[in-house]
Tab-separated table of C-alpha atoms and ligand atoms in Angstrom:
chain	number	residue	atom	x	y	z
A	1	MET	CA	-4.789	13.949	-20.291
A	2	LEU	CA	-7.661	11.531	-19.871
A	3	ILE	CA	-10.199	10.684	-22.529
A	4	VAL	CA	-13.450	9.434	-21.046
A	5	MET	CA	-15.469	7.289	-23.449
A	6	LYS	CA	-19.265	7.306	-23.517
A	7	HIS	CA	-21.119	4.646	-21.594
A	8	LEU	CA	-22.195	2.958	-24.838
A	9	ALA	CA	-18.919	3.412	-26.745
A	10	THR	CA	-18.082	0.357	-28.839
A	11	GLN	CA	-14.787	-1.543	-28.714
A	12	ASP	CA	-14.147	-0.293	-32.269
A	13	GLN	CA	-14.492	3.318	-31.146
A	14	ILE	CA	-12.129	2.675	-28.207
A	15	ASP	CA	-9.575	1.054	-30.542
A	16	CYS	CA	-9.839	3.984	-32.945
A	17	VAL	CA	-9.117	6.506	-30.182
A	18	VAL	CA	-6.115	4.419	-29.017
A	19	LYS	CA	-4.746	4.305	-32.592
A	20	PHE	CA	-5.316	8.030	-33.019
A	21	ILE	CA	-3.367	8.764	-29.816
A	22	GLU	CA	-0.502	6.528	-30.934
A	23	LYS	CA	-0.419	8.154	-34.368
A	24	LYS	CA	0.162	11.466	-32.624
A	25	GLY	CA	3.263	9.937	-30.981
A	26	TYR	CA	1.845	9.471	-27.477
A	27	THR	CA	1.218	6.342	-25.410
A	28	ALA	CA	-2.399	5.330	-24.826
A	29	ARG	CA	-3.358	3.522	-21.629
A	30	PRO	CA	-6.977	2.242	-21.637
A	31	ILE	CA	-8.446	1.909	-18.128
A	32	PRO	CA	-11.563	-0.232	-17.944
A	33	GLY	CA	-14.034	1.143	-15.382
A	34	GLY	CA	-17.312	-0.116	-13.962
A	35	GLU	CA	-19.399	2.302	-16.015
A	36	ARG	CA	-17.184	3.317	-18.895
A	37	VAL	CA	-13.700	3.034	-20.342
A	38	SER	CA	-11.216	5.876	-20.029
A	39	ILE	CA	-8.010	6.213	-21.996
A	40	GLY	CA	-4.995	7.937	-20.475
A	41	ILE	CA	-2.435	9.729	-22.613
A	42	LEU	CA	1.078	9.267	-21.304
A	43	TYR	CA	4.620	10.337	-22.244
A	44	ASN	CA	3.456	13.626	-23.712
A	45	LYS	CA	6.110	16.304	-23.602
A	46	GLY	CA	4.278	19.536	-22.984
A	47	SER	CA	0.548	19.968	-23.175
A	48	VAL	CA	-1.743	18.005	-25.459
A	49	ASP	CA	-4.388	19.765	-27.526
A	50	ALA	CA	-7.707	18.514	-26.110
A	51	SER	CA	-9.673	19.624	-29.174
A	52	LEU	CA	-7.918	16.889	-31.205
A	53	PHE	CA	-9.888	14.242	-29.307
A	54	GLN	CA	-13.105	15.978	-28.306
A	55	ASN	CA	-15.035	15.115	-31.456
A	56	LEU	CA	-13.852	11.555	-32.063
A	57	PRO	CA	-16.738	9.031	-32.169
A	58	GLY	CA	-17.549	7.592	-28.722
A	59	VAL	CA	-15.681	10.274	-26.739
A	60	LYS	CA	-17.649	11.780	-23.826
A	61	GLU	CA	-15.118	14.253	-22.436
A	62	VAL	CA	-11.444	15.103	-22.293
A	63	ILE	CA	-10.002	15.860	-18.856
A	64	PRO	CA	-6.578	17.454	-18.401
A	65	ILE	CA	-4.381	15.794	-15.748
A	66	THR	CA	-2.808	18.575	-13.765
A	67	ARG	CA	-0.742	16.470	-11.342
A	68	PRO	CA	2.815	15.205	-11.963
A	69	TYR	CA	1.646	11.705	-11.034
A	70	LYS	CA	-0.846	10.433	-13.549
A	71	GLN	CA	-2.074	6.894	-13.021
A	72	VAL	CA	-2.237	7.150	-9.239
A	73	SER	CA	-4.258	10.379	-9.358
A	74	ARG	CA	-7.992	10.723	-8.829
A	75	GLU	CA	-8.102	12.787	-12.005
A	76	PHE	CA	-7.058	9.653	-13.870
A	77	LYS	CA	-9.323	7.271	-11.933
A	78	PRO	CA	-12.003	8.903	-9.760
A	79	GLU	CA	-13.273	5.754	-8.036
A	80	ASP	CA	-11.423	4.046	-5.157
A	81	THR	CA	-9.155	1.147	-6.046
A	82	ILE	CA	-10.215	-2.006	-4.240
A	83	ILE	CA	-7.592	-4.705	-3.851
A	84	ARG	CA	-8.721	-8.301	-3.565
A	85	ILE	CA	-6.791	-11.027	-1.797
A	86	GLY	CA	-8.935	-14.147	-1.833
A	87	SER	CA	-12.177	-13.150	-0.134
A	88	LEU	CA	-10.568	-10.119	1.523
A	89	THR	CA	-10.855	-6.615	0.095
A	90	ILE	CA	-8.652	-3.629	0.887
A	91	GLY	CA	-9.876	-0.120	0.083
A	92	GLY	CA	-13.231	1.602	-0.186
A	93	LYS	CA	-15.194	1.467	3.064
A	94	ASP	CA	-13.272	-1.514	4.468
A	95	LEU	CA	-10.876	-1.279	7.367
A	96	THR	CA	-8.188	-3.924	7.072
A	97	ILE	CA	-6.130	-4.848	10.107
A	98	MET	CA	-2.656	-6.289	9.552
A	99	ALA	CA	-0.796	-7.434	12.646
A	100	GLY	CA	2.134	-9.536	13.759
A	101	PRO	CA	5.709	-9.263	14.963
A	102	CYS	CA	8.317	-6.956	13.522
A	103	ALA	CA	10.420	-9.983	12.572
A	104	ILE	CA	9.745	-13.687	12.238
A	105	GLU	CA	12.012	-15.207	14.887
A	106	SER	CA	10.902	-18.851	14.914
A	107	GLU	CA	7.914	-20.966	13.943
A	108	LYS	CA	6.782	-21.105	17.557
A	109	GLN	CA	6.972	-17.316	17.970
A	110	ALA	CA	5.118	-16.639	14.705
A	111	MET	CA	2.376	-19.208	15.370
A	112	THR	CA	1.849	-17.991	18.938
A	113	ILE	CA	1.389	-14.390	17.806
A	114	ALA	CA	-0.669	-15.354	14.748
A	115	ASN	CA	-3.100	-17.368	16.872
A	116	HIS	CA	-3.562	-14.357	19.155
A	117	VAL	CA	-4.065	-11.741	16.460
A	118	VAL	CA	-6.429	-13.823	14.328
A	119	LYS	CA	-8.666	-14.333	17.361
A	120	SER	CA	-8.711	-10.582	17.969
A	121	GLY	CA	-9.872	-9.993	14.407
A	122	ALA	CA	-6.708	-9.307	12.389
A	123	HIS	CA	-7.226	-9.977	8.690
A	124	ILE	CA	-3.603	-10.183	7.533
A	125	PHE	CA	-0.440	-11.388	9.289
A	126	ARG	CA	2.735	-9.296	9.091
A	127	GLY	CA	6.303	-10.345	9.833
A	128	GLY	CA	9.703	-9.556	8.380
A	129	ALA	CA	11.922	-12.297	6.993
A	130	PHE	CA	14.465	-9.900	5.495
A	131	LYS	CA	14.935	-7.026	7.935
A	132	PRO	CA	16.391	-3.602	7.113
A	133	ARG	CA	18.309	-2.895	10.341
A	134	THR	CA	20.210	0.270	11.149
A	135	SER	CA	23.066	-1.745	12.620
A	136	PRO	CA	24.710	-4.587	10.692
A	137	TYR	CA	25.139	-6.342	14.055
A	138	SER	CA	21.381	-6.483	14.747
A	139	PHE	CA	19.214	-9.475	13.853
A	140	GLN	CA	18.780	-9.415	10.073
A	141	GLY	CA	15.837	-11.821	9.818
A	142	LEU	CA	15.600	-15.526	9.061
A	143	GLY	CA	15.532	-15.029	5.281
A	144	GLU	CA	13.961	-17.883	3.330
A	145	GLU	CA	13.266	-19.837	6.499
A	146	GLY	CA	11.164	-16.886	7.674
A	147	LEU	CA	9.207	-16.958	4.405
A	148	LYS	CA	8.493	-20.661	4.906
A	149	ILE	CA	7.190	-19.926	8.399
A	150	LEU	CA	4.906	-17.232	6.962
A	151	ALA	CA	3.517	-19.785	4.505
A	152	LYS	CA	2.791	-22.107	7.449
A	153	VAL	CA	1.027	-19.310	9.320
A	154	ARG	CA	-1.178	-18.704	6.286
A	155	LYS	CA	-1.969	-22.408	6.017
A	156	GLU	CA	-2.805	-22.790	9.715
A	157	THR	CA	-4.732	-19.573	10.298
A	158	GLY	CA	-6.124	-18.688	6.864
A	159	MET	CA	-4.641	-15.167	7.108
A	160	PRO	CA	-2.854	-13.831	4.013
A	161	VAL	CA	0.644	-12.586	4.829
A	162	VAL	CA	2.652	-9.435	4.159
A	163	THR	CA	6.440	-9.254	4.309
A	164	GLU	CA	9.138	-6.870	3.161
A	165	VAL	CA	11.328	-7.251	0.110
A	166	MET	CA	14.639	-5.445	0.474
A	167	ASP	CA	16.378	-6.004	-2.822
A	168	PHE	CA	16.269	-7.239	-6.377
A	169	GLN	CA	18.131	-10.484	-5.603
A	170	THR	CA	15.497	-11.778	-3.192
A	171	PHE	CA	12.464	-10.377	-5.008
A	172	ASP	CA	11.438	-13.586	-6.781
A	173	ILE	CA	11.481	-15.662	-3.632
A	174	VAL	CA	9.574	-13.087	-1.565
A	175	GLU	CA	7.004	-12.764	-4.338
A	176	GLU	CA	6.593	-16.533	-4.423
A	177	TYR	CA	5.803	-16.867	-0.705
A	178	THR	CA	3.933	-13.718	0.244
A	179	ASP	CA	0.446	-12.402	-0.525
A	180	ILE	CA	1.446	-8.728	-0.267
A	181	ILE	CA	4.934	-7.455	-1.077
A	182	GLN	CA	6.048	-4.716	1.304
A	183	ILE	CA	8.495	-2.030	0.210
A	184	GLY	CA	9.898	-0.316	3.276
A	185	THR	CA	10.524	3.324	4.040
A	186	ARG	CA	14.219	3.030	3.200
A	187	ASN	CA	13.495	1.711	-0.281
A	188	MET	CA	10.659	4.035	-1.254
A	189	GLN	CA	12.823	5.663	-3.881
A	190	ASN	CA	14.722	2.562	-4.962
A	191	PHE	CA	13.469	2.965	-8.493
A	192	SER	CA	14.725	-0.338	-9.887
A	193	LEU	CA	13.009	-2.156	-7.006
A	194	LEU	CA	9.812	-0.176	-7.685
A	195	ARG	CA	9.937	-1.160	-11.355
A	196	ARG	CA	10.403	-4.800	-10.384
A	197	ALA	CA	7.399	-4.497	-8.046
A	198	GLY	CA	5.471	-3.107	-10.993
A	199	LYS	CA	6.014	-6.390	-12.807
A	200	ALA	CA	4.858	-8.467	-9.848
A	201	LYS	CA	1.533	-10.243	-9.904
A	202	LYS	CA	0.854	-9.506	-6.238
A	203	PRO	CA	-0.269	-6.343	-4.416
A	204	VAL	CA	2.456	-4.029	-3.138
A	205	LEU	CA	2.400	-2.226	0.211
A	206	LEU	CA	4.429	0.934	-0.367
A	207	LYS	CA	5.558	2.667	2.781
A	208	ARG	CA	6.238	6.378	2.778
A	209	GLY	CA	9.904	7.313	2.862
A	210	MET	CA	10.785	8.748	6.259
A	211	ALA	CA	11.703	12.066	4.654
A	212	ALA	CA	9.465	11.936	1.599
A	213	THR	CA	6.888	14.496	0.587
A	214	ILE	CA	3.480	13.231	-0.449
A	215	GLU	CA	4.324	14.079	-4.041
A	216	GLU	CA	7.542	12.014	-3.942
A	217	TRP	CA	5.611	9.122	-2.383
A	218	LEU	CA	2.893	9.202	-5.028
A	219	MET	CA	5.532	9.436	-7.755
A	220	ALA	CA	7.126	6.292	-6.287
A	221	ALA	CA	3.732	4.557	-6.544
A	222	GLU	CA	3.484	5.825	-10.121
A	223	TYR	CA	6.594	3.749	-11.009
A	224	ILE	CA	4.778	0.597	-9.906
A	225	LEU	CA	1.589	1.399	-11.798
A	226	GLU	CA	3.523	2.426	-14.876
A	227	GLU	CA	5.068	-1.056	-15.046
A	228	GLY	CA	1.590	-2.583	-15.029
A	229	ASN	CA	0.810	-3.351	-11.396
A	230	SER	CA	-2.136	-1.247	-10.266
A	231	GLN	CA	-2.512	-3.085	-6.944
A	232	VAL	CA	-0.706	-0.659	-4.658
A	233	ILE	CA	-1.540	0.038	-1.018
A	234	LEU	CA	0.072	3.161	0.443
A	235	CYS	CA	1.241	3.151	4.055
A	236	GLU	CA	1.894	6.252	6.184
A	237	ARG	CA	4.457	5.218	8.814
A	238	GLY	CA	5.629	8.516	10.235
A	239	VAL	CA	8.237	10.963	9.083
A	240	ARG	CA	11.441	12.258	10.678
A	241	THR	CA	11.018	15.431	12.685
A	242	PHE	CA	12.907	17.180	15.474
A	243	VAL	CA	10.923	15.603	18.311
A	244	ASN	CA	12.265	12.994	20.690
A	245	HIS	CA	9.036	11.919	22.390
A	246	SER	CA	8.417	9.442	19.567
A	247	ARG	CA	10.521	7.557	17.023
A	248	ASN	CA	8.885	9.385	14.099
A	249	THR	CA	5.937	11.758	13.749
A	250	LEU	CA	2.769	10.244	12.338
A	251	ASP	CA	1.659	12.586	9.587
A	252	ILE	CA	-2.046	12.124	10.182
A	253	SER	CA	-2.955	14.884	7.752
A	254	ALA	CA	-1.354	12.853	4.969
A	255	ILE	CA	-4.337	10.494	5.016
A	256	PRO	CA	-7.061	12.936	3.915
A	257	VAL	CA	-4.635	14.562	1.471
A	258	VAL	CA	-3.688	11.250	-0.151
A	259	LYS	CA	-7.325	10.122	-0.228
A	260	LYS	CA	-8.195	13.279	-2.119
A	261	GLU	CA	-5.245	13.031	-4.492
A	262	SER	CA	-5.237	9.319	-5.180
A	263	HIS	CA	-7.630	6.418	-5.652
A	264	LEU	CA	-5.177	3.984	-4.009
A	265	PRO	CA	-5.980	2.598	-0.548
A	266	ILE	CA	-3.957	4.100	2.288
A	267	ILE	CA	-3.233	2.433	5.610
A	268	VAL	CA	-1.379	3.601	8.723
A	269	ASP	CA	1.513	2.014	10.620
A	270	PRO	CA	1.261	3.509	14.116
A	271	SER	CA	3.996	1.198	15.449
A	272	HIS	CA	6.928	2.551	13.438
A	273	ALA	CA	5.510	6.069	13.715
A	274	ALA	CA	5.413	5.902	17.520
A	275	GLY	CA	8.279	3.608	18.412
A	276	ILE	CA	6.714	3.455	21.863
A	277	ARG	CA	3.961	1.011	22.819
A	278	ASP	CA	1.831	3.531	24.736
A	279	GLN	CA	1.269	5.694	21.682
A	280	VAL	CA	0.192	2.899	19.348
A	281	ALA	CA	-3.456	2.654	20.437
A	282	PRO	CA	-4.233	6.405	20.337
A	283	LEU	CA	-2.539	6.768	16.950
A	284	SER	CA	-4.486	3.766	15.624
A	285	LEU	CA	-7.759	5.369	16.659
A	286	ALA	CA	-6.689	8.647	15.091
A	287	ALA	CA	-6.068	6.739	11.850
A	288	VAL	CA	-9.573	5.276	11.966
A	289	ALA	CA	-10.967	8.766	12.648
A	290	VAL	CA	-9.394	10.137	9.468
A	291	GLU	CA	-10.789	7.141	7.571
A	292	ALA	CA	-7.599	5.321	6.717
A	293	ASN	CA	-8.315	2.061	4.897
A	294	GLY	CA	-6.430	-0.023	7.402
A	295	LEU	CA	-3.701	-0.415	9.971
A	296	ILE	CA	-0.515	-2.426	10.266
A	297	ILE	CA	0.404	-3.017	13.901
A	298	GLU	CA	3.304	-4.802	15.569
A	299	VAL	CA	2.329	-7.356	18.213
A	300	HIS	CA	4.587	-9.672	20.242
A	301	HIS	CA	3.711	-12.139	22.994
A	302	ALA	CA	7.000	-11.406	24.789
A	303	PRO	CA	8.121	-7.940	23.637
A	304	ASP	CA	11.001	-7.821	26.121
A	305	GLU	CA	12.569	-10.768	24.335
A	306	ALA	CA	11.759	-9.595	20.789
A	307	LEU	CA	14.720	-9.539	18.406
A	308	SER	CA	13.517	-6.247	16.932
A	309	ASP	CA	11.139	-3.414	17.832
A	310	GLY	CA	10.000	-4.874	21.155
A	311	ALA	CA	9.465	-1.398	22.632
A	312	GLN	CA	6.730	-0.597	20.126
A	313	SER	CA	5.108	-4.036	20.021
A	314	LEU	CA	1.729	-4.419	21.713
A	315	TYR	CA	1.030	-7.288	24.074
A	316	PRO	CA	-1.691	-9.555	22.642
A	317	GLU	CA	-4.191	-8.353	25.288
A	318	GLN	CA	-3.540	-4.721	24.357
A	319	PHE	CA	-4.045	-5.566	20.697
A	320	ASP	CA	-7.277	-7.368	21.507
A	321	LEU	CA	-8.675	-4.351	23.353
A	322	LEU	CA	-7.521	-2.035	20.585
A	323	CYS	CA	-9.282	-4.161	17.944
A	324	GLN	CA	-12.551	-3.845	19.841
A	325	LYS	CA	-12.207	-0.063	19.962
A	326	ILE	CA	-11.183	0.109	16.302
A	327	LYS	CA	-14.197	-1.911	15.212
A	328	THR	CA	-16.623	0.145	17.311
A	329	MET	CA	-15.217	3.349	15.915
A	330	HIS	CA	-15.165	2.130	12.343
A	331	SER	CA	-18.801	1.056	12.570
A	332	LEU	CA	-19.712	4.722	13.221
A	333	PHE	CA	-18.380	5.579	9.783
A	334	THR	CA	-20.033	2.724	7.950
A	335	ARG	CA	-23.463	2.964	9.655
A	336	GLN	CA	-26.105	3.826	7.102
B	401	PEP	C1	8.576	-2.895	9.010
B	401	PEP	O1	7.371	-2.708	8.781
B	401	PEP	O2	9.008	-3.962	9.442
B	401	PEP	C2	9.525	-1.796	8.770
B	401	PEP	C3	10.846	-1.995	8.815
B	401	PEP	O3	8.933	-0.625	8.524
B	401	PEP	P1	9.515	0.747	7.909
B	401	PEP	O4	10.015	0.420	6.539
B	401	PEP	O5	8.309	1.629	7.913
B	401	PEP	O6	10.585	1.222	8.844
B	402	MN	MN1	9.490	-3.125	13.080
């Protein structure tokens, strides 16, 4: 249930409603908005009687929340969440492009790719330092050294960085170095990791589990918001299906559904969805067409020598061309 306060409601009236909710044995969660404050009621077992709150001073309306996820739902917060990283914003009408290699392999490799993608118009640099690999014999990432390289990339290029956190043990160090904390598909339902991310002071990029329904994905995001971190970016990265013409199947219809259900920004990862370089550009354009808030794309200057995901990494020239198309297409949506 959501209690929407009147535009001119006083702080005293807001406090009184919060106290009233708590006296009834529920948890009150005030949400400051641009126009007015709303107060969410959480941890109610069963339905809450709306008439209890309707006539309290300062209350405009009482809205029932019908979804299992509360704080991530549009019912709870109708306006888009905009995430700020320095002067960059993610969400709303913006289209944010994140690009870089699958894994940080060396300073030279990272800087080479970063210099290419920043020139093409990427806003954020991606690169894994701790890699979740299917085989224990595959390259596992440079660990802390990789994080240090990411910090250098940020310093040299001005791009904020995003990198994956795989576990509780390395959370603090990843949080220290990165601007956006990525939680990968394999950890989408690692609930203790989600709770830790909810305590972080940095935005979280939450990828969809490869076999997760939209409801399970939004419930995973709910864990992060419930712990106090409302800066969550959702990322559709393809789901497992029976096909073998691509690594995963990009669930393009998830974007309009999530945008309707949730106020959180949603971006698309065409690289892990496709697994094959040739499909990355068309899927990126499809993502722009359905008004995703951004893209995260793997790029490598020498994909044949890449230590992971070379087959799906774009050459810098391909990325450059794609960025031009993306920007042209996006401008169609933002033209007044
Ligand atoms: C990645 O982005 O590097 C990655 C491993 O992605 P996913 O979790 O979607 O497989
Ligand atoms: Mn990858």
